[in-house]
Every structure is written in structure tokens, then in C-alpha cells.
Short mmCIF file of C-alpha atoms and ligand atoms in Angstrom, two decimals:
data_model
loop_
_atom_site.label_atom_id
_atom_site.label_comp_id
_atom_site.label_asym_id
_atom_site.label_seq_id
_atom_site.Cartn_x
_atom_site.Cartn_y
_atom_site.Cartn_z
CA MET A 659 80.68 89.63 100.30
CA GLN A 660 80.60 93.40 100.63
CA HIS A 661 83.64 95.37 99.43
CA GLY A 662 84.43 99.00 100.15
CA SER A 663 85.52 101.43 97.47
CA VAL A 664 86.18 105.12 97.85
CA LEU A 665 84.24 107.13 95.30
CA ILE A 666 85.70 110.47 94.22
CA PRO A 667 83.31 112.31 91.87
CA GLY A 668 85.93 114.93 90.96
CA ASP A 669 85.29 118.03 88.84
CA GLY A 670 83.63 118.99 85.55
CA ILE A 671 82.06 115.90 83.98
CA GLY A 672 83.36 113.81 86.92
CA PRO A 673 80.16 113.75 89.01
CA GLU A 674 78.03 112.93 85.93
CA VAL A 675 80.17 110.04 84.71
CA THR A 676 81.01 108.55 88.12
CA SER A 677 77.36 108.53 89.15
CA ALA A 678 76.46 106.75 85.89
CA ALA A 679 79.29 104.22 86.39
CA CYS A 680 78.22 103.44 89.97
CA ARG A 681 74.65 102.91 88.80
CA ILE A 682 75.87 100.46 86.14
CA ILE A 683 78.15 98.60 88.57
CA ASP A 684 75.41 98.38 91.21
CA ALA A 685 72.96 97.05 88.59
CA ALA A 686 75.44 94.34 87.59
CA LEU A 687 75.79 93.28 91.23
CA GLU A 688 72.09 93.52 92.12
CA GLY A 689 70.52 90.33 93.43
CA GLY A 690 73.90 88.58 93.69
CA ASP A 691 76.19 87.63 96.58
CA ALA A 692 78.50 90.61 96.27
CA SER A 693 78.12 94.35 96.59
CA ILE A 694 80.19 97.51 96.67
CA GLU A 695 79.87 99.94 99.55
CA TRP A 696 80.71 103.30 97.99
CA ILE A 697 82.52 105.66 100.35
CA PRO A 698 82.12 109.19 98.93
CA CYS A 699 85.15 111.49 99.32
CA HIS A 700 86.22 114.69 97.65
CA ALA A 701 89.29 115.74 95.71
CA GLY A 702 90.02 118.56 93.29
CA VAL A 703 88.19 121.86 93.05
CA ALA A 704 85.14 120.00 94.45
CA ALA A 705 87.04 119.55 97.72
CA LEU A 706 87.52 123.32 98.03
CA GLU A 707 83.85 123.85 97.19
CA HIS A 708 82.91 121.43 99.99
CA GLY A 709 84.85 123.45 102.53
CA HIS A 710 88.14 121.55 102.60
CA PRO A 711 91.25 123.74 102.76
CA ASP A 712 93.12 121.53 100.23
CA LEU A 713 92.53 120.03 96.81
CA LEU A 714 93.44 116.66 98.30
CA PRO A 715 91.95 116.34 101.81
CA ARG A 716 93.64 114.06 104.34
CA GLU A 717 90.28 112.27 104.86
CA THR A 718 90.31 111.16 101.23
CA ILE A 719 93.80 109.69 101.51
CA ASP A 720 92.92 107.98 104.81
CA ALA A 721 89.75 106.48 103.33
CA ILE A 722 91.64 105.03 100.34
CA GLN A 723 94.31 103.60 102.64
CA GLN A 724 91.60 101.98 104.71
CA VAL A 725 89.88 100.07 101.87
CA GLY A 726 92.74 99.94 99.33
CA VAL A 727 90.75 100.96 96.24
CA ALA A 728 89.05 104.02 94.78
CA LEU A 729 87.07 104.89 91.68
CA LYS A 730 87.97 108.44 90.79
CA GLY A 731 86.48 111.02 88.47
CA PRO A 732 88.78 113.56 86.80
CA CYS A 733 90.03 116.54 88.78
CA THR A 734 90.65 119.96 87.27
CA THR A 735 94.12 121.40 87.76
CA PRO A 736 93.94 125.18 87.50
CA ILE A 737 96.78 126.42 85.27
CA GLY A 738 99.28 128.77 86.95
CA GLY A 739 98.55 130.16 90.41
CA GLY A 740 99.59 128.30 93.51
CA PHE A 741 97.83 125.02 92.73
CA SER A 742 99.71 121.81 92.17
CA SER A 743 97.98 118.92 90.46
CA VAL A 744 95.73 116.87 92.71
CA ASN A 745 96.31 113.86 90.46
CA VAL A 746 100.09 114.07 90.79
CA ALA A 747 99.73 114.60 94.56
CA LEU A 748 97.41 111.59 94.93
CA ARG A 749 99.73 109.31 92.97
CA LYS A 750 102.76 110.47 94.93
CA THR A 751 101.13 110.35 98.37
CA LEU A 752 99.85 106.80 97.84
CA ASP A 753 102.93 105.81 95.80
CA LEU A 754 100.70 104.69 92.93
CA TYR A 755 103.72 104.18 90.71
CA GLY A 756 102.25 102.16 87.84
CA ALA A 757 99.57 103.55 85.53
CA VAL A 758 97.91 101.04 83.23
CA ARG A 759 95.86 102.25 80.27
CA PRO A 760 94.44 99.50 78.06
CA VAL A 761 93.55 100.64 74.54
CA ARG A 762 91.29 98.22 72.65
CA SER A 763 89.18 98.52 69.52
CA ILE A 764 85.47 98.24 70.23
CA GLU A 765 83.22 96.56 67.71
CA GLY A 766 80.94 99.12 66.10
CA VAL A 767 83.05 102.19 66.88
CA ASP A 768 84.11 103.65 63.56
CA THR A 769 87.85 104.45 63.59
CA ARG A 770 90.79 104.46 61.17
CA TYR A 771 92.21 101.32 62.78
CA ARG A 772 90.91 97.84 63.53
CA ASP A 773 92.06 95.24 66.05
CA VAL A 774 94.07 97.59 68.22
CA ASP A 775 94.93 95.94 71.51
CA LEU A 776 97.74 97.59 73.40
CA VAL A 777 98.45 98.76 76.94
CA VAL A 778 100.30 101.90 77.98
CA VAL A 779 102.25 101.37 81.21
CA ARG A 780 103.32 104.73 82.59
CA GLU A 781 105.74 105.50 85.41
CA ASN A 782 103.63 107.72 87.63
CA THR A 783 105.88 109.26 90.26
CA GLU A 784 108.83 111.09 88.74
CA GLY A 785 110.18 112.47 85.43
CA LEU A 786 109.18 116.08 84.79
CA TYR A 787 106.16 115.49 87.04
CA ALA A 788 108.49 115.75 90.03
CA GLY A 789 107.27 119.36 89.88
CA ILE A 790 110.69 120.88 90.58
CA GLU A 791 110.54 124.15 88.65
CA ASN A 792 112.53 127.27 89.37
CA GLU A 793 112.77 130.75 88.04
CA ILE A 794 116.54 131.20 87.92
CA THR A 795 116.25 134.84 87.01
CA PRO A 796 113.33 136.80 85.53
CA GLY A 797 112.60 135.31 82.12
CA VAL A 798 114.54 132.08 82.72
CA VAL A 799 112.97 128.98 84.25
CA THR A 800 114.16 125.42 84.68
CA SER A 801 112.16 122.25 85.12
CA LEU A 802 113.96 119.27 86.56
CA LYS A 803 113.45 115.78 85.15
CA VAL A 804 114.02 113.16 87.84
CA ALA A 805 114.82 109.52 87.14
CA THR A 806 115.89 107.09 89.83
CA GLU A 807 117.07 103.50 89.51
CA LYS A 808 114.55 102.46 92.17
CA ALA A 809 111.52 103.80 90.28
CA SER A 810 112.84 102.72 86.86
CA TYR A 811 113.48 99.12 87.95
CA ARG A 812 110.13 99.03 89.72
CA ILE A 813 108.07 100.17 86.73
CA ALA A 814 109.99 97.89 84.35
CA LYS A 815 109.33 94.90 86.59
CA PHE A 816 105.68 95.96 86.84
CA ALA A 817 105.36 96.11 83.03
CA PHE A 818 106.95 92.70 82.49
CA GLU A 819 104.90 91.11 85.28
CA TYR A 820 101.77 92.66 83.77
CA ALA A 821 102.77 91.26 80.38
CA ARG A 822 103.41 87.79 81.75
CA SER A 823 100.25 87.60 83.84
CA ARG A 824 98.15 88.46 80.79
CA GLY A 825 99.99 86.38 78.21
CA ARG A 826 101.26 89.43 76.37
CA LYS A 827 104.21 89.04 74.06
CA LYS A 828 106.19 92.25 73.78
CA VAL A 829 107.26 95.30 75.82
CA THR A 830 108.41 98.37 73.89
CA VAL A 831 110.19 101.14 75.81
CA PHE A 832 109.61 104.65 74.49
CA HIS A 833 112.54 106.97 75.25
CA LYS A 834 114.65 109.90 74.13
CA ALA A 835 117.98 108.67 75.47
CA ASN A 836 119.80 110.08 72.45
CA ILE A 837 119.15 113.55 73.92
CA MET A 838 118.41 112.90 77.62
CA LYS A 839 121.33 110.54 77.92
CA LYS A 840 121.36 110.37 81.68
CA SER A 841 117.66 110.33 82.67
CA ASP A 842 116.18 108.35 79.76
CA GLY A 843 119.49 106.47 79.55
CA LEU A 844 118.92 105.23 83.09
CA PHE A 845 115.28 104.36 82.35
CA ILE A 846 116.14 102.11 79.40
CA ARG A 847 119.18 100.58 81.13
CA CYS A 848 116.94 99.48 84.02
CA ALA A 849 114.26 98.14 81.65
CA LYS A 850 116.88 96.17 79.72
CA GLU A 851 118.41 94.72 82.88
CA VAL A 852 115.02 93.66 84.21
CA HIS A 853 114.25 92.02 80.87
CA GLU A 854 117.55 90.15 80.71
CA ALA A 855 117.37 89.03 84.33
CA ASP A 856 113.89 87.50 84.39
CA TYR A 857 111.75 88.02 81.32
CA THR A 858 113.55 86.81 78.20
CA ASP A 859 110.38 84.88 77.26
CA ILE A 860 108.84 88.28 76.46
CA GLU A 861 110.07 90.23 73.45
CA TYR A 862 111.83 93.51 74.32
CA GLU A 863 112.21 96.55 72.11
CA GLU A 864 113.50 100.13 72.56
CA LEU A 865 112.27 102.94 70.33
CA ILE A 866 113.10 106.63 70.29
CA ILE A 867 109.80 108.31 71.04
CA ASP A 868 109.48 110.48 67.93
CA ALA A 869 109.99 107.54 65.58
CA ALA A 870 107.87 105.38 67.87
CA CYS A 871 104.94 107.79 67.51
CA MET A 872 105.24 107.67 63.73
CA ARG A 873 105.25 103.87 63.80
CA LEU A 874 102.32 103.88 66.19
CA VAL A 875 100.12 105.91 63.87
CA GLN A 876 101.25 103.87 60.86
CA ASP A 877 100.12 100.63 62.47
CA PRO A 878 99.21 100.44 66.15
CA THR A 879 98.59 96.69 65.87
CA ASN A 880 102.38 96.18 65.85
CA PHE A 881 102.48 97.20 69.51
CA ASP A 882 101.62 95.32 72.67
CA ILE A 883 102.82 96.92 75.93
CA LEU A 884 104.31 100.42 75.77
CA LEU A 885 106.55 101.21 78.73
CA CYS A 886 106.93 104.96 79.21
CA GLU A 887 108.29 107.41 81.74
CA ASN A 888 105.75 109.83 83.16
CA LEU A 889 105.37 112.59 80.54
CA TYR A 890 105.70 110.31 77.51
CA GLY A 891 103.08 108.02 79.05
CA ASP A 892 100.71 110.93 79.52
CA VAL A 893 101.00 112.08 75.91
CA VAL A 894 101.07 108.62 74.34
CA SER A 895 97.95 107.56 76.31
CA ASP A 896 95.83 110.25 74.67
CA LEU A 897 97.39 109.52 71.27
CA CYS A 898 96.48 105.85 71.63
CA ALA A 899 92.98 106.71 72.84
CA GLY A 900 92.48 108.25 69.39
CA PHE A 901 92.99 104.84 67.75
CA VAL A 902 89.90 103.35 69.34
CA GLY A 903 87.36 106.15 69.50
CA GLY A 904 88.86 108.73 71.86
CA LEU A 905 88.92 109.59 75.51
CA GLY A 906 85.35 108.43 76.08
CA VAL A 907 86.42 104.78 75.74
CA THR A 908 89.86 104.65 77.35
CA PRO A 909 90.00 103.41 80.95
CA GLY A 910 92.90 103.46 83.37
CA ALA A 911 94.23 102.40 86.74
CA ASN A 912 97.02 103.56 89.02
CA PHE A 913 98.63 100.79 91.07
CA GLY A 914 100.88 100.89 94.11
CA GLU A 915 102.06 97.96 96.22
CA VAL A 916 99.01 98.30 98.48
CA ASN A 917 96.46 100.72 97.01
CA ALA A 918 94.92 101.17 93.58
CA VAL A 919 92.97 104.08 92.14
CA PHE A 920 90.89 103.53 89.00
CA GLU A 921 90.18 106.46 86.72
CA ALA A 922 89.59 107.18 83.05
CA VAL A 923 92.38 108.72 80.98
CA HIS A 924 90.23 111.76 80.20
CA GLY A 925 90.09 114.98 82.19
CA SER A 926 87.22 117.04 83.54
CA ALA A 927 86.17 118.21 80.04
CA PRO A 928 85.00 121.71 81.02
CA ASP A 929 83.68 122.26 77.47
CA ILE A 930 80.87 119.71 78.01
CA ALA A 931 80.58 119.65 81.81
CA GLY A 932 77.05 119.90 83.21
CA LYS A 933 75.42 119.26 79.83
CA GLY A 934 74.76 115.56 80.27
CA LEU A 935 76.76 114.77 77.13
CA ALA A 936 79.86 113.03 78.52
CA ASN A 937 80.49 109.41 77.72
CA PRO A 938 80.52 107.44 81.00
CA LEU A 939 82.03 104.38 79.30
CA ALA A 940 85.70 105.12 80.09
CA ILE A 941 85.04 105.44 83.81
CA THR A 942 82.71 102.41 83.67
CA MET A 943 85.52 100.40 82.04
CA SER A 944 87.83 101.67 84.79
CA GLY A 945 85.20 100.37 87.23
CA VAL A 946 85.37 96.97 85.51
CA MET A 947 89.16 97.02 86.03
CA MET A 948 88.48 97.82 89.69
CA LEU A 949 86.06 94.90 90.04
CA ASN A 950 88.61 92.53 88.51
CA HIS A 951 91.26 93.86 90.89
CA ILE A 952 88.96 93.29 93.88
CA ALA A 953 88.09 89.80 92.58
CA ASN A 954 91.81 88.93 92.23
CA ARG A 955 92.56 90.20 95.70
CA THR A 956 89.66 88.53 97.47
CA GLY A 957 88.78 85.58 95.27
CA ASP A 958 85.17 86.80 95.12
CA ALA A 959 83.81 85.15 91.96
CA ALA A 960 80.57 87.17 92.10
CA ILE A 961 82.55 90.37 91.61
CA ALA A 962 84.45 88.92 88.64
CA ALA A 963 81.14 87.75 87.13
CA ALA A 964 79.67 91.26 87.47
CA ALA A 965 82.72 92.69 85.68
CA ASP A 966 82.16 90.25 82.80
CA ARG A 967 78.48 91.12 82.57
CA ILE A 968 79.23 94.82 82.31
CA LYS A 969 81.72 94.15 79.50
CA VAL A 970 79.19 92.08 77.59
CA ALA A 971 76.57 94.81 78.11
CA TYR A 972 78.67 97.71 76.84
CA ASN A 973 80.11 95.79 73.90
CA ALA A 974 76.60 94.81 72.83
CA ALA A 975 75.17 98.29 73.40
CA VAL A 976 77.88 100.11 71.48
CA GLY A 977 77.90 97.42 68.76
CA GLU A 978 74.16 97.83 68.27
CA GLY A 979 74.34 101.61 68.01
CA GLU A 980 73.51 102.75 71.54
CA ARG A 981 76.23 105.40 71.81
CA THR A 982 76.99 108.83 73.17
CA GLY A 983 77.74 111.81 70.93
CA ASP A 984 81.54 111.40 70.98
CA LEU A 985 81.04 108.00 69.27
CA GLY A 986 78.61 109.36 66.72
CA GLY A 987 75.49 108.43 68.67
CA SER A 988 72.67 110.49 70.11
CA LEU A 989 72.49 109.32 73.73
CA GLY A 990 73.42 111.49 76.68
CA THR A 991 75.27 110.28 79.77
CA GLU A 992 72.18 109.10 81.63
CA ALA A 993 70.46 107.56 78.62
CA PHE A 994 73.59 105.52 77.84
CA ALA A 995 73.77 104.38 81.47
CA ASP A 996 70.06 103.46 81.29
CA ALA A 997 70.74 101.37 78.18
CA LEU A 998 73.46 99.42 79.99
CA VAL A 999 71.34 98.98 83.13
CA ARG A 1000 68.50 97.61 80.96
CA ARG A 1001 70.85 95.09 79.40
CA LEU A 1002 72.06 94.03 82.86
CA GLY A 1003 68.51 93.62 84.20
P1 NAI B 2183 89.93 116.47 78.75
O1 NAI B 2183 90.24 115.01 78.71
O2 NAI B 2183 89.14 116.93 79.91
O3 NAI B 2183 89.16 116.90 77.40
C1 NAI B 2183 89.72 116.75 76.11
C2 NAI B 2183 88.59 116.65 75.07
O4 NAI B 2183 87.98 115.35 75.16
C3 NAI B 2183 87.48 117.66 75.30
O5 NAI B 2183 87.00 118.10 74.06
C4 NAI B 2183 86.41 116.86 76.03
O6 NAI B 2183 85.09 117.32 75.81
C5 NAI B 2183 86.59 115.46 75.43
N1 NAI B 2183 86.23 114.42 76.41
C6 NAI B 2183 86.94 114.07 77.51
N2 NAI B 2183 86.31 113.12 78.17
C7 NAI B 2183 85.17 112.86 77.53
C8 NAI B 2183 84.07 111.96 77.75
N3 NAI B 2183 84.04 111.13 78.80
N4 NAI B 2183 83.05 111.98 76.87
C9 NAI B 2183 83.06 112.79 75.80
N5 NAI B 2183 84.07 113.65 75.53
C10 NAI B 2183 85.11 113.69 76.38
O7 NAI B 2183 91.35 117.23 78.69
P2 NAI B 2183 91.72 118.75 78.95
O8 NAI B 2183 90.69 119.65 78.36
O9 NAI B 2183 93.12 118.84 78.55
O10 NAI B 2183 91.70 118.92 80.54
C11 NAI B 2183 90.62 119.49 81.27
C12 NAI B 2183 90.98 119.43 82.77
O11 NAI B 2183 91.07 118.08 83.19
C13 NAI B 2183 92.32 120.10 83.09
O12 NAI B 2183 92.17 120.83 84.30
C14 NAI B 2183 93.25 118.93 83.34
O13 NAI B 2183 94.28 119.23 84.26
C15 NAI B 2183 92.29 117.89 83.92
N6 NAI B 2183 92.72 116.50 83.71
C16 NAI B 2183 92.51 115.65 84.76
C17 NAI B 2183 92.84 114.32 84.63
C18 NAI B 2183 92.57 113.43 85.80
O14 NAI B 2183 91.94 113.84 86.76
N7 NAI B 2183 93.02 112.20 85.77
C19 NAI B 2183 93.43 113.78 83.40
C20 NAI B 2183 93.55 114.76 82.33
C21 NAI B 2183 93.22 116.08 82.51
#
């Protein structure tokens, strides 16, 4: 069976890592009964450079709505000026309300922690990312944090369903309801109600975010699923990436009811862009999540098998010392992709 996926190279290291990931995915599918038809589309600064008037062209949104999935490279958000974030706009336009960022130790990657296996579930559509900022008077600005019952119930249900479908045991809500009594208060009230209504088989815990971060760095293996509103989820995702080797090995996905966009946690890394140094593993792992999503939706076993083969290949490669510079190795982006393709051949 052939499946369509929109491919958004993005900015900075995006084109390098997405092209490597597609090569790896295509190699895993080669000679089998399934394939991916990549549908290239632009977003981010790349969209402007390709003559589109906006960072997020309508064609890109339409293409994702047509096939339901996309693999996306990171997009640069220029600071200040009149630009709003293309990532926030994409998530809002497609109502991709649930971000999932699995954080797992990889054999052979030298870190302070072992056996980390947790998942950050982030509410993707509101909080301070609502983007409602005003200059009240020169020198005084406000930024509005939005929390609605609808979005808070929805993300809580998503987190518990995710936990149940994967046999996970505990959901911990990170919050600051002692200070933001109304917004974070509403978020934890909804999470608690969802838990009590339908998910008492799963352990439920609430932690104030500052103490939660301390406990996380003391022992991340005490955590399972972390349920966070938008900004906390953003910060905690990068913190957790540090447990397992950094942003080069932390994949992600953004789910809505209908569409899903798969992208690494990392950004466009302007400091290493164009040098062939970026680790393509995080976006490749996001591609594996995409294949599993397609397999679940369509029942295509060949796609699920390809996802498994890629996992085996990267675990073996990294375990045996074939690594990019961020993991202490000497391979560049393409050489690492070559190593995986060889193992899939
Ligand atoms: P970043 O994630 O791009 O970089 C942080 C550090 O991690 C840098 O030192 C970078 O070299 C390193 N790094 C990131 N990915 C790597 C990889 N695959 N291999 C090796 N090293 C890697 O974060 P930063 O610098 O805060 O953001 C840069 C731009 O990316 C900004 O414009 C930001 O808005 C955007 N961004 C976009 C995201 C998205 O499209 N989903 C997510 C995060 C940031």
C-alpha cells in the first residue's frame, strides 16, 4: 500500500535532517509491500524564500489536511518583528492539541542517568502561547495566559488514553496552581476529574513545577507520563531531552482528532546549520512514530515492520559507536544516515 505524507524540510538544519530521515525510511520500506509518497511543502523562513507571502502557506495546510500526516523539520521563528511562530500557527490551525515527546535512554549513549523512560504530554493550543500580548503603556506589557475547560479536559483525556493504550502506570501533572490559582487551578481540576471519572486504574499525581523539576533531575526514573500545559511542556521537554543524550535523540508528535504532524523537539540549530553536523536521529525517530501512526490507522503491517527495523538499526548503530558529534561520535549527518541505510540493506 502507498501512503502519502507531507514533508516539510523547514529551516536551518531542517533540510539536512529531514532528507536523511526520508532516505532511512525509504530504505526500510524498499522491496516491501508498502511505501511513502512524500509530498514536499514549505513552512517557515523557507516558505518566504520560495516566494510564498506567509511563513505558513495555505497549500501546506491543505496538503496536510488531505493526507492527514506530515513529517516536519524545525522552523525558525525570528525574534521580535512582526513574525508569529509558524509552529504555534500550524498547531492552532490544524488543532494539533496534544504533543507527545517520548524520552528514553539509548544503550551506548553516555549520560548521567540510566533506564529513563518517560513521556511528556504537552497541551499545544493555549496557555501563554495564545500569543495575546499588549503594550498597556510604554514600558508596560502584559501577556495573557489562557486556559479553557474544553482544552484542559481534552488534553487530560488524551494523556490518560495514551497511558492506557501503552500500559503506562502513572500520570503526573506539573502545575503552578499555588500562584496561578485560576488558570493552572482549572488545568489540574480538569485532570483530576478526568482521572476520577474513567482512569482510576492509572496512578495520578500533582506536583508544583519547581519542586517537580528538582525531583526530575534527582531521579527521572520515578516519572512515567508528565502532563503539562503549553509553556511548562516546552521547557520540561528540553530538560528531559538532557537525561538521554540531548535534542539529537528526542522525537515528538503533535496530534489532533484528524491530523498528526511529527517533528523532533529540537529547533533549527542555526549554530550548526549547513555544516552537515546535525544528528538526524530525532527526526528519524519522529518518522518511526509517524510510521506506527500510519500502521495503526490503516492496519498496514509492512509499515509497522519498517518502523521496527529502523528502531533495531539505530539502536544497534548507536550502541556500536556509530554516532554523530552531539553523542560523542565522529559521523556527520549523511554518514550516520549511510550507516543506518547499510544496516537496513
Ligand atoms: P535548537 O534546538 O535549535 O538548538 C539548541 C542547541 O541544540 C544548539 O546548540 C543546537 O546546535 C543543538 N541541536 C539541536 N538539534 C540538534 C541536532 N539534531 N543535532 C545536534 N545538535 C542539535 O534551539 P534554539 O537555538 O533555541 O532555537 C533555534 C530556532 O529554532 C529558533 O528560531 C526557534 O524558534 C526554533 N525552534 C523551532 C522548533 C520547531 O520548529 N519545532 C522547536 C524549537 C525551536
